[in-house]
PDB file of C-alpha atoms in Angstrom:
ATOM      1  CA  MET A   1      12.606 -19.083 -21.857  1.00  0.00           C
ATOM      2  CA  LYS A   2      10.018 -16.644 -21.190  1.00  0.00           C
ATOM      3  CA  SER A   3       8.160 -18.933 -18.449  1.00  0.00           C
ATOM      4  CA  TRP A   4      12.015 -19.828 -16.956  1.00  0.00           C
ATOM      5  CA  ALA A   5      12.920 -16.458 -16.291  1.00  0.00           C
ATOM      6  CA  THR A   6       9.286 -15.688 -15.025  1.00  0.00           C
ATOM      7  CA  GLN A   7      10.121 -18.841 -12.433  1.00  0.00           C
ATOM      8  CA  THR A   8      13.193 -17.343 -11.613  1.00  0.00           C
ATOM      9  CA  LEU A   9      11.799 -13.867 -10.840  1.00  0.00           C
ATOM     10  CA  VAL A  10       9.014 -15.444  -8.719  1.00  0.00           C
ATOM     11  CA  PHE A  11      11.468 -17.751  -6.598  1.00  0.00           C
ATOM     12  CA  VAL A  12      13.736 -14.719  -6.154  1.00  0.00           C
ATOM     13  CA  MET A  13      10.770 -12.687  -4.676  1.00  0.00           C
ATOM     14  CA  LEU A  14       9.639 -15.216  -2.847  1.00  0.00           C
ATOM     15  CA  ALA A  15      13.264 -15.683  -1.213  1.00  0.00           C
ATOM     16  CA  VAL A  16      13.152 -11.778  -0.172  1.00  0.00           C
ATOM     17  CA  MET A  17      10.029 -11.835   1.047  1.00  0.00           C
ATOM     18  CA  LEU A  18      10.755 -14.965   3.183  1.00  0.00           C
ATOM     19  CA  VAL A  19      14.191 -13.504   4.357  1.00  0.00           C
ATOM     20  CA  LYS A  20      11.974 -10.165   5.348  1.00  0.00           C
ATOM     21  CA  THR A  21       9.767 -12.385   7.283  1.00  0.00           C
ATOM     22  CA  MET A  22      12.058 -14.116   9.268  1.00  0.00           C
ATOM     23  CA  VAL A  23      14.315 -11.759  10.487  1.00  0.00           C
ATOM     24  CA  VAL A  24      13.201 -12.243  14.286  1.00  0.00           C
ATOM     25  CA  PRO A  25      13.323 -15.924  14.112  1.00  0.00           C
ATOM     26  CA  VAL A  26      17.128 -15.914  12.819  1.00  0.00           C
ATOM     27  CA  ILE A  27      17.840 -13.695  15.322  1.00  0.00           C
ATOM     28  CA  TYR A  28      16.767 -16.365  17.903  1.00  0.00           C
ATOM     29  CA  LEU A  29      18.695 -18.879  15.822  1.00  0.00           C
ATOM     30  CA  ASP A  30      21.911 -17.074  16.058  1.00  0.00           C
ATOM     31  CA  TYR A  31      20.964 -16.307  19.726  1.00  0.00           C
ATOM     32  CA  GLU A  32      20.899 -20.292  20.221  1.00  0.00           C
ATOM     33  CA  LEU A  33      24.051 -21.145  17.696  1.00  0.00           C
ATOM     34  CA  ARG A  34      26.198 -19.081  19.306  1.00  0.00           C
ATOM     35  CA  LYS A  35      25.044 -18.754  22.864  1.00  0.00           C
ATOM     36  CA  ASP A  36      28.884 -19.444  24.601  1.00  0.00           C
ATOM     37  CA  TYR A  37      30.192 -17.049  22.375  1.00  0.00           C
ATOM     38  CA  ILE A  38      27.699 -14.220  23.188  1.00  0.00           C
ATOM     39  CA  ILE A  39      27.690 -14.810  26.975  1.00  0.00           C
ATOM     40  CA  SER A  40      31.629 -14.864  26.875  1.00  0.00           C
ATOM     41  CA  THR A  41      31.962 -11.998  24.637  1.00  0.00           C
ATOM     42  CA  LEU A  42      29.381  -9.850  23.792  1.00  0.00           C
ATOM     43  CA  CYS A  43      26.918 -10.125  26.859  1.00  0.00           C
ATOM     44  CA  GLU A  44      27.042  -6.624  28.749  1.00  0.00           C
ATOM     45  CA  ASN A  45      26.268  -8.467  32.108  1.00  0.00           C
ATOM     46  CA  ARG A  46      29.396 -11.239  31.788  1.00  0.00           C
ATOM     47  CA  ASN A  47      31.233  -9.664  34.339  1.00  0.00           C
ATOM     48  CA  ARG A  48      28.035 -10.132  37.094  1.00  0.00           C
ATOM     49  CA  PRO A  49      27.205 -13.597  36.430  1.00  0.00           C
ATOM     50  CA  GLN A  50      24.746 -13.484  39.514  1.00  0.00           C
ATOM     51  CA  LEU A  51      22.383 -11.615  37.459  1.00  0.00           C
ATOM     52  CA  ASN A  52      21.669 -14.706  35.495  1.00  0.00           C
ATOM     53  CA  CYS A  53      21.480 -12.694  31.561  1.00  0.00           C
ATOM     54  CA  ASP A  54      22.768 -15.497  29.506  1.00  0.00           C
ATOM     55  CA  GLY A  55      23.066 -13.036  26.620  1.00  0.00           C
ATOM     56  CA  LYS A  56      19.515 -12.233  26.632  1.00  0.00           C
ATOM     57  CA  CYS A  57      20.448  -8.463  26.871  1.00  0.00           C
ATOM     58  CA  TYR A  58      22.503  -8.902  23.362  1.00  0.00           C
ATOM     59  CA  LEU A  59      19.285 -10.965  22.002  1.00  0.00           C
ATOM     60  CA  ALA A  60      17.189  -7.867  23.378  1.00  0.00           C
ATOM     61  CA  LYS A  61      19.230  -5.255  21.599  1.00  0.00           C
ATOM     62  CA  ARG A  62      19.101  -7.357  18.399  1.00  0.00           C
ATOM     63  CA  ILE A  63      15.467  -7.407  18.420  1.00  0.00           C
ATOM     64  CA  ALA A  64      14.692  -4.052  19.077  1.00  0.00           C
ATOM     65  CA  GLU A  65      17.185  -2.955  16.384  1.00  0.00           C
ATOM     66  CA  ALA A  66      15.635  -5.252  13.630  1.00  0.00           C
ATOM     67  CA  ALA A  67      11.961  -3.748  15.077  1.00  0.00           C
ATOM     68  CA  LYS A  68      13.528  -0.323  14.549  1.00  0.00           C
ATOM     69  CA  GLN A  69      14.732  -0.829  11.026  1.00  0.00           C
ATOM     70  CA  GLU A  70      11.731  -2.514   9.814  1.00  0.00           C
ATOM     71  CA  GLN A  71       9.529   0.606  11.405  1.00  0.00           C
ATOM     72  CA  ARG A  72      11.823   3.018   9.312  1.00  0.00           C
ATOM     73  CA  GLN A  73      11.653   0.681   6.207  1.00  0.00           C
ATOM     74  CA  ALA A  74       7.521   1.077   6.525  1.00  0.00           C
ATOM     75  CA  GLU A  75       7.893   4.921   6.798  1.00  0.00           C
ATOM     76  CA  SER A  76      10.088   4.990   3.605  1.00  0.00           C
ATOM     77  CA  ASP A  77       7.728   2.786   1.597  1.00  0.00           C
ATOM     78  CA  PHE A  78       4.597   4.837   3.063  1.00  0.00           C
ATOM     79  CA  MET A  79       6.413   8.081   2.147  1.00  0.00           C
ATOM     80  CA  THR A  80       7.334   6.739  -1.273  1.00  0.00           C
ATOM     81  CA  LYS A  81       3.527   5.553  -2.055  1.00  0.00           C
ATOM     82  CA  MET A  82       2.616   8.926  -0.722  1.00  0.00           C
ATOM     83  CA  LEU A  83       4.481  10.934  -3.140  1.00  0.00           C
ATOM     84  CA  SER A  84       4.282   8.489  -6.070  1.00  0.00           C
ATOM     85  CA  ALA A  85       0.696   9.113  -5.954  1.00  0.00           C
ATOM     86  CA  GLN A  86       0.924  12.541  -6.011  1.00  0.00           C
ATOM     87  CA  ALA A  87       3.112  12.551  -9.241  1.00  0.00           C
ATOM     88  CA  PRO A  88       1.296  13.558 -12.356  1.00  0.00           C
ATOM     89  CA  VAL A  89       1.279  10.669 -14.766  1.00  0.00           C
ATOM     90  CA  THR A  90       3.163  11.444 -18.000  1.00  0.00           C
ATOM     91  CA  ASN A  91       2.989   7.967 -19.596  1.00  0.00           C
ATOM     92  CA  ASP A  92       2.603   8.825 -23.236  1.00  0.00           C
ATOM     93  CA  PHE A  93       0.805   5.573 -23.855  1.00  0.00           C
ATOM     94  CA  LEU A  94      -1.617   6.752 -21.764  1.00  0.00           C
ATOM     95  CA  THR A  95      -1.875  10.180 -22.973  1.00  0.00           C
ATOM     96  CA  HIS A  96      -2.583   8.975 -26.350  1.00  0.00           C
ATOM     97  CA  PHE A  97      -5.290   6.792 -25.131  1.00  0.00           C
ATOM     98  CA  ILE A  98      -7.122   9.367 -23.265  1.00  0.00           C
ATOM     99  CA  THR A  99      -6.822  12.180 -25.837  1.00  0.00           C
ATOM    100  CA  THR A 100      -7.627   9.938 -28.764  1.00  0.00           C
ATOM    101  CA  PRO A 101     -10.885  10.455 -29.902  1.00  0.00           C
ATOM    102  CA  ARG A 102     -13.350   7.137 -29.786  1.00  0.00           C
ATOM    103  CA  THR A 103     -16.510   5.729 -31.025  1.00  0.00           C
ATOM    104  CA  VAL A 104     -18.882   3.611 -29.475  1.00  0.00           C
ATOM    105  CA  GLU A 105     -21.522   2.010 -31.002  1.00  0.00           C
ATOM    106  CA  LEU A 106     -24.550   1.144 -28.967  1.00  0.00           C
ATOM    107  CA  LEU A 107     -26.648  -1.717 -29.580  1.00  0.00           C
ATOM    108  CA  PRO A 108     -30.193  -1.058 -29.702  1.00  0.00           C
ATOM    109  CA  ALA A 109     -32.658  -1.712 -26.514  1.00  0.00           C
ATOM    110  CA  VAL A 110     -34.002  -5.169 -26.442  1.00  0.00           C
ATOM    111  CA  THR A 111     -37.412  -5.450 -24.717  1.00  0.00           C
ATOM    112  CA  PHE A 112     -38.830  -8.731 -23.228  1.00  0.00           C
ATOM    113  CA  ASN A 113     -42.567  -9.561 -23.196  1.00  0.00           C
ATOM    114  CA  TYR A 114     -42.879 -12.235 -20.642  1.00  0.00           C
ATOM    115  CA  ALA A 115     -45.439 -12.906 -18.272  1.00  0.00           C
ATOM    116  CA  SER A 116     -44.608 -15.424 -15.674  1.00  0.00           C
ATOM    117  CA  PRO A 117     -47.187 -17.918 -14.478  1.00  0.00           C
ATOM    118  CA  PHE A 118     -45.998 -17.525 -10.988  1.00  0.00           C
ATOM    119  CA  ASN A 119     -46.910 -13.976 -10.898  1.00  0.00           C
ATOM    120  CA  GLY A 120     -50.423 -13.943  -9.224  1.00  0.00           C
ATOM    121  CA  ARG A 121     -53.431 -11.630 -10.085  1.00  0.00           C
ATOM    122  CA  ASN A 122     -54.991  -9.641  -7.032  1.00  0.00           C
ATOM    123  CA  PHE A 123     -58.464 -10.440  -7.330  1.00  0.00           C
ATOM    124  CA  VAL A 124     -59.285  -7.992  -4.471  1.00  0.00           C
ATOM    125  CA  LEU A 125     -58.361  -4.973  -6.929  1.00  0.00           C
ATOM    126  CA  ASP A 126     -60.888  -6.178  -9.607  1.00  0.00           C
ATOM    127  CA  ILE A 127     -63.480  -6.513  -7.076  1.00  0.00           C
ATOM    128  CA  PHE A 128     -62.675  -3.176  -4.691  1.00  0.00           C
ATOM    129  CA  HIS A 129     -62.839  -0.373  -6.631  1.00  0.00           C
ATOM    130  CA  PRO A 130     -64.408   2.856  -7.371  1.00  0.00           C
ATOM    131  CA  PRO A 131     -67.117   3.030  -9.066  1.00  0.00           C
ATOM    132  CA  LEU A 132     -66.774   3.397 -13.114  1.00  0.00           C
ATOM    133  CA  CYS A 133     -69.140   5.861 -15.001  1.00  0.00           C
TER     134      CYS A 133
END
Protein backbone atom coordinates (compact mmCIF):
# COMPACT_ATOMS: atom_id res chain seq x y z
CA MET A 1 0.00 0.00 0.00
CA LYS A 2 2.80 2.36 0.91
CA SER A 3 4.65 1.79 -2.35
CA TRP A 4 1.43 2.42 -4.34
CA ALA A 5 1.00 5.80 -2.66
CA THR A 6 4.65 6.62 -3.22
CA GLN A 7 4.46 5.66 -6.89
CA THR A 8 1.31 7.74 -7.36
CA LEU A 9 2.97 10.74 -5.73
CA VAL A 10 6.05 10.29 -7.91
CA PHE A 11 3.95 10.15 -11.08
CA VAL A 12 1.97 13.24 -10.09
CA MET A 13 5.14 15.20 -9.33
CA LEU A 14 6.69 14.02 -12.60
CA ALA A 15 3.60 15.14 -14.52
CA VAL A 16 3.71 18.57 -12.88
CA MET A 17 7.39 18.98 -13.74
CA LEU A 18 6.80 17.89 -17.34
CA VAL A 19 3.92 20.34 -17.74
CA LYS A 20 6.11 23.13 -16.36
CA THR A 21 8.95 22.37 -18.76
CA MET A 22 6.67 21.85 -21.75
CA VAL A 23 4.84 25.19 -21.63
CA VAL A 24 6.51 26.73 -24.69
CA PRO A 25 6.21 23.60 -26.88
CA VAL A 26 2.54 23.36 -25.90
CA ILE A 27 2.04 26.98 -26.97
CA TYR A 28 3.63 26.19 -30.34
CA LEU A 29 1.47 23.08 -30.68
CA ASP A 30 -1.65 25.09 -29.85
CA TYR A 31 -0.63 27.63 -32.49
CA GLU A 32 -0.12 24.96 -35.15
CA LEU A 33 -3.39 23.16 -34.35
CA ARG A 34 -5.53 26.32 -34.29
CA LYS A 35 -3.61 28.33 -36.89
CA ASP A 36 -6.65 29.05 -39.10
CA TYR A 37 -8.75 30.20 -36.14
CA ILE A 38 -5.93 32.37 -34.79
CA ILE A 39 -5.34 34.00 -38.19
CA SER A 40 -9.03 34.72 -38.73
CA THR A 41 -10.03 35.92 -35.25
CA LEU A 42 -7.11 36.53 -32.85
CA CYS A 43 -4.43 38.03 -35.08
CA GLU A 44 -3.92 41.79 -34.71
CA ASN A 45 -3.02 42.15 -38.37
CA ARG A 46 -5.95 40.19 -39.84
CA ASN A 47 -7.14 43.34 -41.67
CA ARG A 48 -3.71 43.72 -43.34
CA PRO A 49 -2.92 40.42 -45.12
CA GLN A 50 0.00 42.01 -47.00
CA LEU A 51 2.06 41.79 -43.77
CA ASN A 52 1.91 37.96 -43.84
CA CYS A 53 1.69 37.86 -40.05
CA ASP A 54 -0.26 34.57 -40.04
CA GLY A 55 -0.91 34.83 -36.30
CA LYS A 56 2.73 35.11 -35.29
CA CYS A 57 1.91 38.25 -33.32
CA TYR A 58 -0.48 36.19 -31.19
CA LEU A 59 2.16 33.47 -30.80
CA ALA A 60 4.81 36.00 -29.73
CA LYS A 61 2.44 37.50 -27.15
CA ARG A 62 1.67 34.07 -25.68
CA ILE A 63 5.36 33.13 -25.44
CA ALA A 64 6.22 36.49 -23.83
CA GLU A 65 3.36 36.04 -21.37
CA ALA A 66 4.57 32.53 -20.46
CA ALA A 67 8.14 33.80 -19.96
CA LYS A 68 6.90 36.64 -17.77
CA GLN A 69 4.80 34.25 -15.69
CA GLU A 70 7.76 31.89 -15.30
CA GLN A 71 9.95 34.79 -14.18
CA ARG A 72 7.35 35.88 -11.61
CA GLN A 73 7.13 32.30 -10.34
CA ALA A 74 10.93 32.08 -10.05
CA GLU A 75 11.06 35.37 -8.13
CA SER A 76 8.29 34.18 -5.83
CA ASP A 77 10.09 30.88 -5.20
CA PHE A 78 13.33 32.75 -4.51
CA MET A 79 11.65 35.07 -2.02
CA THR A 80 9.96 32.12 -0.31
CA LYS A 81 13.29 30.35 0.06
CA MET A 82 14.95 33.49 1.37
CA LEU A 83 12.22 34.09 3.95
CA SER A 84 12.12 30.46 5.07
CA ALA A 85 15.91 30.43 5.45
CA GLN A 86 15.68 33.32 7.91
CA ALA A 87 12.88 31.76 9.95
CA PRO A 88 13.93 30.16 13.23
CA VAL A 89 13.64 26.40 13.63
CA THR A 90 10.87 25.62 16.10
CA ASN A 91 10.54 21.89 15.67
CA ASP A 92 10.10 20.29 19.10
CA PHE A 93 12.00 17.17 18.10
CA LEU A 94 15.02 19.17 17.00
CA THR A 95 15.05 21.33 20.12
CA HIS A 96 14.78 18.21 22.30
CA PHE A 97 17.53 16.46 20.35
CA ILE A 98 19.86 19.47 20.58
CA THR A 99 19.27 20.31 24.26
CA THR A 100 19.43 16.73 25.61
CA PRO A 101 22.93 15.96 26.88
CA ARG A 102 24.65 13.10 25.12
CA THR A 103 27.63 11.01 26.19
CA VAL A 104 30.14 9.90 23.65
CA GLU A 105 32.54 7.02 24.27
CA LEU A 106 35.81 7.30 22.46
CA LEU A 107 37.68 4.15 21.53
CA PRO A 108 41.33 3.91 22.54
CA ALA A 109 43.76 4.95 19.85
CA VAL A 110 45.27 2.09 17.88
CA THR A 111 48.90 2.37 16.87
CA PHE A 112 50.50 0.35 14.13
CA ASN A 113 54.20 -0.44 14.04
CA TYR A 114 54.66 -1.30 10.44
CA ALA A 115 57.83 -0.83 8.45
CA SER A 116 57.30 -1.09 4.77
CA PRO A 117 59.94 -3.08 2.87
CA PHE A 118 59.57 -0.60 0.03
CA ASN A 119 60.99 2.30 2.04
CA GLY A 120 64.70 2.46 1.32
CA ARG A 121 67.38 3.62 3.69
CA ASN A 122 69.31 6.74 2.96
CA PHE A 123 72.89 5.52 3.11
CA VAL A 124 74.23 8.99 2.33
CA LEU A 125 73.13 10.23 5.77
CA ASP A 126 74.92 7.26 7.40
CA ILE A 127 78.21 8.24 5.78
CA PHE A 128 78.11 12.03 5.68
CA HIS A 129 77.31 13.41 9.13
CA PRO A 130 78.97 15.65 11.66
CA PRO A 131 81.72 14.05 13.73
CA LEU A 132 80.60 12.04 16.72
CA CYS A 133 82.31 12.74 20.05
